[in-house]
Short mmCIF file of C-alpha atoms in Angstrom, two decimals:
data_model
loop_
_atom_site.label_atom_id
_atom_site.label_comp_id
_atom_site.label_asym_id
_atom_site.label_seq_id
_atom_site.Cartn_x
_atom_site.Cartn_y
_atom_site.Cartn_z
CA MET A 1 80.98 68.24 84.36
CA ARG A 2 84.52 68.11 83.10
CA LYS A 3 85.27 71.58 84.48
CA ILE A 4 83.62 70.91 87.84
CA HIS A 5 85.57 67.69 88.15
CA ALA A 6 88.79 69.60 87.49
CA PHE A 7 87.94 72.13 90.18
CA GLN A 8 87.12 69.42 92.75
CA SER A 9 90.35 67.54 92.00
CA CYS A 10 92.48 70.68 92.53
CA SER A 11 90.64 71.59 95.73
CA LYS A 12 91.12 68.11 97.21
CA PHE A 13 94.83 68.26 96.39
CA PHE A 14 95.38 71.55 98.23
CA ILE A 15 93.20 70.77 101.25
CA SER A 16 94.25 67.18 102.03
CA ARG A 17 97.23 66.59 104.30
CA THR A 18 99.86 64.36 102.68
CA SER A 19 103.22 62.96 103.66
CA SER A 20 106.50 64.71 102.85
CA THR A 21 107.09 62.33 99.92
CA SER A 22 103.74 63.09 98.33
CA ARG A 23 104.27 66.84 98.85
CA SER A 24 107.60 66.64 97.07
CA LEU A 25 106.04 64.72 94.18
CA ALA A 26 103.13 67.16 94.00
CA SER A 27 105.52 70.14 93.94
CA GLN A 28 107.44 68.40 91.15
CA ARG A 29 104.37 67.95 89.02
CA PHE A 30 103.04 71.44 89.74
CA LEU A 31 106.29 73.16 88.75
CA ALA A 32 106.59 70.99 85.67
CA SER A 33 103.08 71.85 84.58
CA ALA A 34 103.53 75.57 85.31
CA ALA A 35 106.78 75.86 83.42
CA PHE A 36 106.48 73.46 80.50
CA SER A 37 102.91 72.31 79.96
CA ARG A 38 100.64 73.23 77.14
CA PRO A 39 98.01 75.84 78.14
CA TYR A 40 94.53 74.56 78.76
CA THR A 41 92.28 76.82 76.68
CA VAL A 42 88.57 77.35 77.06
CA SER A 43 86.35 79.24 74.67
CA SER A 44 85.35 82.72 75.80
CA ALA A 45 81.68 81.76 75.59
CA GLY A 46 82.03 78.92 78.08
CA ARG A 47 84.61 80.49 80.43
CA ASP A 48 83.68 80.39 84.10
CA PHE A 49 85.40 80.39 87.47
CA THR A 50 86.68 76.79 87.22
CA SER A 51 88.41 77.47 83.91
CA PHE A 52 91.16 79.36 85.71
CA PHE A 53 92.28 76.19 87.51
CA CYS A 54 94.58 73.51 86.09
CA HIS A 55 93.09 70.66 84.07
CA ASN A 56 93.24 67.15 85.52
CA GLN A 57 95.71 66.02 82.86
CA LEU A 58 98.25 68.52 84.14
CA TRP A 59 98.38 66.69 87.47
CA SER A 60 99.01 63.26 85.91
CA ALA A 61 102.31 61.42 86.33
CA ARG A 62 103.04 61.63 82.61
CA SER A 63 105.71 64.05 81.45
CA ASP A 64 105.13 64.07 77.70
CA GLY A 65 107.22 66.62 75.86
CA LEU A 66 109.75 67.10 78.69
CA LYS A 67 113.41 66.43 78.13
CA PRO A 68 115.44 64.60 80.78
CA SER A 69 117.41 67.78 81.49
CA ASP A 70 114.16 69.70 82.02
CA MET A 71 112.87 67.09 84.45
CA THR A 72 116.14 67.21 86.37
CA ARG A 73 115.87 70.96 86.76
CA VAL A 74 112.23 70.74 87.80
CA ARG A 75 113.01 68.02 90.36
CA GLY A 76 115.72 70.26 91.81
CA ILE A 77 113.32 73.17 92.21
CA ALA A 78 110.65 70.90 93.68
CA HIS A 79 113.17 69.49 96.12
CA ALA A 80 114.10 73.03 97.12
CA VAL A 81 110.44 73.82 97.81
CA ALA A 82 109.80 70.61 99.78
CA GLU A 83 113.07 70.44 101.72
CA PRO A 84 114.81 73.85 101.64
CA ASP A 85 117.25 72.93 104.42
CA ALA A 86 118.82 70.19 102.32
CA VAL A 87 119.53 72.40 99.31
CA HIS A 88 122.89 74.13 98.92
CA VAL A 89 122.25 75.89 95.58
CA THR A 90 119.79 78.78 95.38
CA PRO A 91 116.98 77.79 92.98
CA ALA A 92 116.16 80.02 90.04
CA GLY A 93 113.55 82.66 90.81
CA PHE A 94 114.52 82.98 94.48
CA LYS A 95 116.59 85.78 95.98
CA GLU A 96 118.49 85.57 99.21
CA VAL A 97 117.64 88.12 101.89
CA GLU A 98 120.41 90.68 102.32
CA VAL A 99 122.18 90.83 105.64
CA LEU A 100 121.45 94.16 107.36
CA THR A 101 124.94 95.56 107.67
CA PRO A 102 125.24 99.08 109.12
CA ARG A 103 125.81 100.51 105.64
CA ARG A 104 122.76 98.77 104.16
CA LEU A 105 120.66 99.73 107.16
CA LEU A 106 121.53 103.41 106.71
CA ARG A 107 120.58 103.15 103.04
CA ILE A 108 117.26 101.57 103.97
CA TYR A 109 116.61 104.30 106.55
CA ALA A 110 117.30 106.91 103.86
CA GLN A 111 114.77 105.19 101.57
CA LEU A 112 112.18 105.06 104.35
CA ALA A 113 112.73 108.78 104.97
CA LYS A 114 112.52 109.55 101.21
CA SER A 115 115.86 111.31 101.39
CA ARG A 116 115.38 113.61 98.38
CA LEU A 117 111.99 114.79 99.61
CA THR A 118 113.40 115.28 103.12
CA ILE A 119 116.28 117.36 101.76
CA LEU A 120 113.77 119.58 99.93
CA VAL A 121 111.74 120.00 103.14
CA VAL A 122 114.87 120.95 105.11
CA LEU A 123 115.92 123.48 102.45
CA THR A 124 112.51 125.16 102.53
CA ALA A 125 112.71 125.33 106.33
CA MET A 126 116.14 126.94 106.02
CA SER A 127 114.67 129.53 103.66
CA GLY A 128 112.41 130.66 106.49
CA VAL A 129 115.47 131.07 108.72
CA ALA A 130 117.41 132.94 106.01
CA LEU A 131 114.57 135.36 105.17
CA SER A 132 113.68 136.08 108.78
CA PRO A 133 114.71 139.58 109.90
CA LEU A 134 115.59 138.21 113.34
CA PRO A 135 119.14 137.02 114.02
CA ALA A 136 119.80 133.29 113.96
CA THR A 137 122.67 131.50 115.67
CA VAL A 138 124.45 128.42 114.36
CA PRO A 139 122.89 126.12 117.03
CA ILE A 140 119.39 127.29 116.03
CA LEU A 141 120.19 126.77 112.36
CA LEU A 142 121.51 123.24 112.89
CA SER A 143 118.80 122.19 115.34
CA THR A 144 116.08 123.42 112.98
CA ALA A 145 117.60 121.43 110.11
CA VAL A 146 118.02 118.26 112.18
CA GLY A 147 114.60 118.49 113.83
CA THR A 148 112.84 119.13 110.52
CA ALA A 149 114.66 116.20 108.88
CA LEU A 150 113.63 113.86 111.71
CA CYS A 151 109.99 114.95 111.48
CA SER A 152 110.02 114.42 107.72
CA ALA A 153 111.62 110.97 108.10
CA SER A 154 108.96 109.90 110.59
CA ALA A 155 106.08 111.12 108.43
CA ASN A 156 107.42 109.43 105.28
CA THR A 157 108.04 106.13 107.08
CA LEU A 158 104.55 106.07 108.56
CA ASN A 159 103.20 106.80 105.09
CA GLN A 160 105.02 103.81 103.59
CA LEU A 161 103.92 101.52 106.42
CA GLN A 162 100.29 102.16 105.51
CA GLU A 163 100.76 101.82 101.75
CA ILE A 164 102.70 98.56 101.43
CA PRO A 165 100.04 96.69 99.40
CA TYR A 166 99.43 99.72 97.20
CA ASP A 167 103.11 100.49 96.62
CA ALA A 168 103.54 96.90 95.43
CA GLN A 169 101.14 97.64 92.55
CA MET A 170 102.97 100.73 91.28
CA ALA A 171 106.10 100.44 89.14
CA ARG A 172 107.79 103.48 90.70
CA THR A 173 107.29 102.28 94.28
CA ARG A 174 107.80 98.50 93.98
CA GLN A 175 111.41 98.74 95.12
CA ARG A 176 110.69 100.48 98.40
CA PRO A 177 112.20 98.67 101.41
CA LEU A 178 108.94 97.49 102.95
CA VAL A 179 107.58 96.22 99.64
CA ARG A 180 110.64 94.09 98.86
CA ARG A 181 110.88 93.06 102.56
CA ALA A 182 114.34 94.48 103.06
CA ILE A 183 113.18 95.49 106.53
CA SER A 184 110.34 94.30 108.72
CA PRO A 185 107.30 96.51 109.39
CA LEU A 186 108.07 96.35 113.13
CA HIS A 187 111.58 97.65 112.52
CA ALA A 188 110.25 100.43 110.31
CA ALA A 189 107.63 101.33 112.92
CA GLY A 190 110.37 101.61 115.53
CA PHE A 191 112.36 103.91 113.24
CA ALA A 192 109.26 106.07 112.70
CA ALA A 193 108.59 106.24 116.44
CA VAL A 194 112.15 107.23 117.33
CA THR A 195 112.39 109.93 114.67
CA GLY A 196 108.82 111.11 115.41
CA VAL A 197 109.71 111.71 119.06
CA ALA A 198 113.26 112.97 118.54
CA GLY A 199 112.32 115.54 115.87
CA PRO A 200 109.80 117.57 117.88
CA ALA A 201 111.98 117.16 121.01
CA VAL A 202 115.00 118.72 119.27
CA LEU A 203 112.84 121.56 117.97
CA TRP A 204 111.22 122.12 121.37
CA PHE A 205 114.43 122.39 123.39
CA MET A 206 116.77 123.90 120.77
CA ALA A 207 114.47 126.11 118.66
CA SER A 208 111.05 127.00 120.10
CA PRO A 209 107.90 125.21 121.31
CA ILE A 210 105.90 126.67 118.40
CA THR A 211 108.33 125.13 115.92
CA ALA A 212 108.04 121.75 117.68
CA CYS A 213 104.23 121.90 117.55
CA LEU A 214 104.34 122.70 113.84
CA GLY A 215 106.68 119.74 113.24
CA ALA A 216 104.43 117.35 115.16
CA ALA A 217 101.35 118.70 113.35
CA ASN A 218 103.03 118.08 110.01
CA ILE A 219 103.68 114.43 110.95
CA VAL A 220 100.00 113.94 111.80
CA LEU A 221 98.77 115.76 108.69
CA TYR A 222 100.97 113.78 106.32
CA ALA A 223 100.92 110.33 107.94
CA ALA A 224 97.26 110.36 108.98
CA ALA A 225 95.14 112.86 107.05
CA TYR A 226 96.95 112.94 103.70
CA THR A 227 97.68 109.20 103.51
CA TRP A 228 94.11 108.28 104.44
CA LEU A 229 92.55 110.76 102.02
CA LYS A 230 94.55 109.46 99.06
CA ARG A 231 92.10 106.57 98.73
CA LYS A 232 89.01 108.56 99.74
CA SER A 233 88.93 112.00 98.14
CA ILE A 234 90.78 114.26 95.72
CA SER A 235 91.09 116.77 98.58
CA ASN A 236 94.26 114.90 99.59
CA THR A 237 96.23 117.17 97.24
CA TRP A 238 95.12 120.28 99.13
CA VAL A 239 96.03 118.69 102.47
CA GLY A 240 99.42 117.75 101.03
CA ALA A 241 99.93 121.36 99.92
CA VAL A 242 99.36 122.53 103.51
CA VAL A 243 101.99 120.03 104.65
CA GLY A 244 104.43 121.47 102.12
CA GLY A 245 103.73 125.05 103.19
CA ILE A 246 104.51 124.54 106.88
CA PRO A 247 108.35 123.96 106.81
CA PRO A 248 109.31 127.58 105.93
CA VAL A 249 107.01 128.75 108.73
CA MET A 250 108.92 126.41 111.04
CA GLY A 251 112.14 128.19 110.05
CA TRP A 252 110.46 131.54 110.69
CA THR A 253 109.32 130.59 114.20
CA ALA A 254 112.67 128.96 115.04
CA CYS A 255 114.24 132.43 114.92
CA GLY A 256 111.58 133.80 117.28
CA GLY A 257 109.09 135.08 114.70
CA LYS A 258 105.36 135.08 115.37
CA ILE A 259 102.66 133.56 113.17
CA LEU A 260 99.62 135.29 114.71
CA PRO A 261 99.13 139.07 114.96
CA SER A 262 98.93 140.75 118.36
CA ALA A 263 99.31 144.16 119.92
CA ASP A 264 103.08 143.69 120.08
CA TYR A 265 103.28 142.10 116.63
CA PRO A 266 100.76 143.88 114.38
CA ILE A 267 100.53 143.38 110.64
CA HIS A 268 102.47 146.11 108.86
CA LEU A 269 102.40 146.78 105.11
CA PHE A 270 105.50 148.08 103.34
CA LEU A 271 104.21 150.25 100.49
CA PRO A 272 106.45 151.43 97.63
CA SER A 273 108.40 154.60 98.35
CA TYR A 274 106.46 156.60 95.74
CA PHE A 275 103.19 155.83 97.57
CA THR A 276 104.29 156.98 101.02
CA GLU A 277 106.70 159.49 102.49
CA ALA A 278 107.09 157.65 105.80
CA PRO A 279 110.62 156.38 106.44
CA LEU A 280 111.25 152.65 106.32
CA ASP A 281 110.89 151.12 109.79
CA MET A 282 113.06 148.00 109.78
CA SER A 283 111.76 146.90 113.18
CA MET A 284 108.30 146.27 111.66
CA ILE A 285 109.58 143.60 109.26
CA ASP A 286 109.14 141.06 112.04
CA ASN A 287 105.37 140.69 111.63
CA PRO A 288 103.10 137.69 110.93
CA PHE A 289 102.56 138.84 107.34
CA GLY A 290 106.02 137.54 106.46
CA ALA A 291 105.20 134.05 107.71
CA PHE A 292 101.98 134.09 105.70
CA ALA A 293 103.86 135.06 102.54
CA LEU A 294 106.31 132.17 102.99
CA PHE A 295 103.46 129.73 103.55
CA MET A 296 101.56 130.89 100.46
CA LEU A 297 104.63 130.57 98.23
CA LEU A 298 105.20 126.90 99.14
CA TYR A 299 101.47 126.13 99.27
CA SER A 300 100.75 127.35 95.74
CA TRP A 301 103.98 125.91 94.33
CA GLN A 302 102.85 122.41 95.33
CA PHE A 303 100.00 122.34 92.78
CA PRO A 304 101.81 122.96 89.47
CA HIS A 305 104.71 120.84 90.72
CA PHE A 306 102.73 117.82 91.93
CA ASN A 307 99.83 117.97 89.46
CA SER A 308 102.18 117.86 86.49
CA LEU A 309 104.09 114.96 88.04
CA SER A 310 100.90 113.04 88.79
CA HIS A 311 99.65 113.52 85.21
CA PHE A 312 102.24 111.29 83.56
CA ILE A 313 102.11 108.63 86.31
CA ARG A 314 98.32 108.64 86.61
CA GLY A 315 98.19 105.08 85.29
CA SER A 316 100.05 103.88 88.38
CA TYR A 317 97.72 105.82 90.67
CA ALA A 318 94.71 104.28 88.95
CA GLN A 319 96.17 100.79 89.24
CA ALA A 320 96.73 101.23 92.99
CA GLY A 321 93.22 102.64 93.50
CA TYR A 322 94.14 106.19 94.56
CA LYS A 323 91.51 108.88 94.10
CA MET A 324 93.65 111.52 92.46
CA LEU A 325 92.41 114.41 90.37
CA CYS A 326 94.77 113.40 87.57
CA VAL A 327 92.94 110.05 87.34
CA LEU A 328 89.35 111.27 87.65
CA ASN A 329 89.65 114.45 85.60
CA PRO A 330 93.01 115.18 83.88
CA GLN A 331 91.72 118.43 82.35
CA GLN A 332 90.66 119.77 85.76
CA ASN A 333 94.00 118.65 87.16
CA ALA A 334 95.81 120.86 84.63
CA LEU A 335 93.41 123.74 85.32
CA VAL A 336 94.15 123.66 89.06
CA ALA A 337 97.86 123.81 88.28
CA LEU A 338 97.30 126.80 85.96
CA ARG A 339 95.30 128.65 88.63
CA HIS A 340 98.09 128.38 91.16
CA SER A 341 100.69 129.24 88.55
CA LEU A 342 98.82 132.50 88.01
CA LEU A 343 98.40 132.96 91.77
CA LEU A 344 102.17 132.78 92.24
CA VAL A 345 102.55 136.00 90.23
CA PRO A 346 100.85 138.31 92.79
CA ILE A 347 102.34 136.29 95.65
CA CYS A 348 105.83 137.14 94.43
CA SER A 349 105.18 140.60 92.98
CA ILE A 350 102.83 141.98 95.66
CA LEU A 351 102.65 139.83 98.79
CA PHE A 352 106.37 139.50 99.47
CA PRO A 353 107.26 143.19 98.97
CA LEU A 354 104.21 144.21 101.03
CA SER A 355 105.32 141.96 103.88
CA GLY A 356 108.71 143.64 103.97
CA LEU A 357 110.68 140.45 103.37
CA THR A 358 111.96 141.75 100.03
CA THR A 359 112.31 145.09 98.32
CA TRP A 360 109.95 146.12 95.54
CA ALA A 361 112.67 145.32 93.00
CA PHE A 362 111.80 141.66 93.58
CA ALA A 363 108.34 142.37 92.16
CA ILE A 364 109.99 143.07 88.80
CA THR A 365 112.73 140.43 88.69
CA SER A 366 110.32 137.66 89.74
CA LEU A 367 108.15 138.31 86.69
CA VAL A 368 110.60 136.57 84.33
CA PRO A 369 110.56 133.07 85.92
CA ASN A 370 106.84 133.42 86.63
CA ALA A 371 106.12 134.23 82.98
CA ILE A 372 108.07 131.17 81.79
CA CYS A 373 106.24 128.84 84.18
CA VAL A 374 102.80 130.30 83.49
CA ARG A 375 103.38 129.82 79.77
CA GLY A 376 104.22 126.15 80.38
CA SER A 377 101.14 125.63 82.55
CA TRP A 378 98.94 127.32 79.95
CA ALA A 379 100.25 125.03 77.19
CA TRP A 380 99.64 121.98 79.38
CA TRP A 381 96.07 123.04 80.14
CA ARG A 382 95.30 123.72 76.45
CA ARG A 383 96.64 120.39 75.14
CA CYS A 384 96.62 118.22 78.30
CA GLY A 385 99.44 116.11 76.85
CA GLU A 386 102.29 114.14 78.35
CA LYS A 387 104.96 116.35 76.78
CA GLU A 388 103.44 119.56 78.13
CA ALA A 389 103.03 118.03 81.60
CA ARG A 390 106.71 117.05 81.68
CA THR A 391 107.73 120.53 80.57
CA SER A 392 105.66 122.10 83.33
CA PHE A 393 107.10 119.69 85.88
CA GLN A 394 110.67 120.54 84.84
CA ASN A 395 109.88 124.26 85.01
CA TYR A 396 108.77 124.04 88.62
CA LEU A 397 111.81 122.01 89.59
CA TRP A 398 114.08 125.02 89.02
CA TYR A 399 111.41 127.60 89.90
CA LEU A 400 111.63 127.25 93.68
CA PRO A 401 115.43 127.53 94.12
CA VAL A 402 115.55 130.43 91.65
CA MET A 403 112.82 132.30 93.54
CA LEU A 404 114.43 131.71 96.92
CA ALA A 405 117.77 132.93 95.55
CA LEU A 406 116.12 136.09 94.16
CA MET A 407 114.49 136.70 97.53
CA MET A 408 117.88 136.57 99.22
CA VAL A 409 119.28 139.02 96.68
CA HIS A 410 116.39 141.43 97.28
CA LYS A 411 116.03 140.81 101.01
CA GLN A 412 114.94 143.95 102.84
CA GLY A 413 117.83 145.54 104.71
CA LEU A 414 120.50 143.38 103.10
CA GLU A 415 122.87 145.59 101.13
CA TRP A 416 124.83 143.31 98.83
CA ARG A 417 126.81 146.19 97.36
CA ARG A 418 128.31 146.88 100.75
CA TRP A 419 129.15 143.22 101.18
CA VAL A 420 131.15 143.14 97.95
CA GLY A 421 132.73 146.54 98.60
CA MET A 422 130.91 148.49 95.87
CA GLN A 423 129.41 150.96 98.37
CA ASP A 424 130.76 152.55 101.53
CA GLU A 425 128.96 152.00 104.81
CA VAL A 426 126.71 154.84 105.94
CA PRO A 427 126.40 155.48 109.68
CA SER A 428 123.14 156.37 111.39
CA ASP A 429 123.73 160.15 111.03
CA GLY A 430 124.03 159.79 107.25
CA ALA A 431 127.69 160.80 106.96
CA ASP A 432 130.02 158.60 104.96
CA ILE A 433 132.61 156.66 106.90
CA PRO A 434 136.02 157.90 105.79
CA LYS A 435 138.30 155.32 104.26
CA PRO A 436 141.51 154.68 106.16
CA LYS A 437 144.58 156.12 104.52
CA VAL A 438 147.21 153.71 103.35
#
């Protein structure tokens, strides 16, 4: 009966409508009891729902054990709660809302767009432009970068709009703008709408319609399918890998490349010179097999990169209620990463040279970074520890830029020795161009 009476007393206090004076006094007593009162303990055997409410004695007018200075501070906080307009000093525990100056607004927009992730997406799109055998102009290069960045910003903002209550439960996402209310959801939705329309529009008119469609599809896949699946199924990781594999294909199509085979653009395989005597036909490099190779590289890279990251933050995912493989089955999570680490070896050593994007020398030089990363993934799968997961994650941070740099060095038809002056240019008839006499 004592507990039920306590529950009824608290309920009547919150429900009844009182005057401003009584509200101020109630706030005073509540803050005093919350900050300075002795805890009301109940034995674990008799604990029920009402035991989580305050005891009646905590609402009494008595202030035993409180110093005059403590009561003065509590009265000040209570006065701030009851009449905030009359207070000139910010009470402890409250933080003033920042004024949205242009500089702060740009910083918030960058946080909504996940600037580091957007930069990575733009760089992978530029790799498709750089490895394409078709010529690319400066306007196409810039428009592809800007359009891809806008699409990524829209997708990331829409993702954060849907995950506000879940981001608030994770330590690494609690400081996002929407969680700390640095910007209103309506403002963020407007930013997502503007960038979501402007990105595909820039790609449509400045690059190609196919590139614009790929950008719009990536927004839908990330903001709708991937975000929704995160709380439904572990298949969200595979959908996210598709999203990560599309940007280099966007760079490929921005230069005029095709992604589907046809009579004019058939699939052509570039075999090693010791397997065929046919001369190298540079015009056949522009075939859909190159776009497929770029997609597979980024698709498979996502798994060892993201799975290792998710392993040592799986506690946060579990707290927010996400259905991630790292939460449900950490051993399987490491095994999936190992599979794609092994798959990256034939992708680099067979698929890329066969597509004609690189020479067959890339098949040999790419074995060194692949061997280092496979070794790290193997150790993580065997022990499934935090240290091994971090090592694997760090390996795949440098893996992608190193591989893209090696591809540029071994790009088919790009003679670096002529660029640096180590080899004379050879005209189409095979005769050396004579050097001018000094």
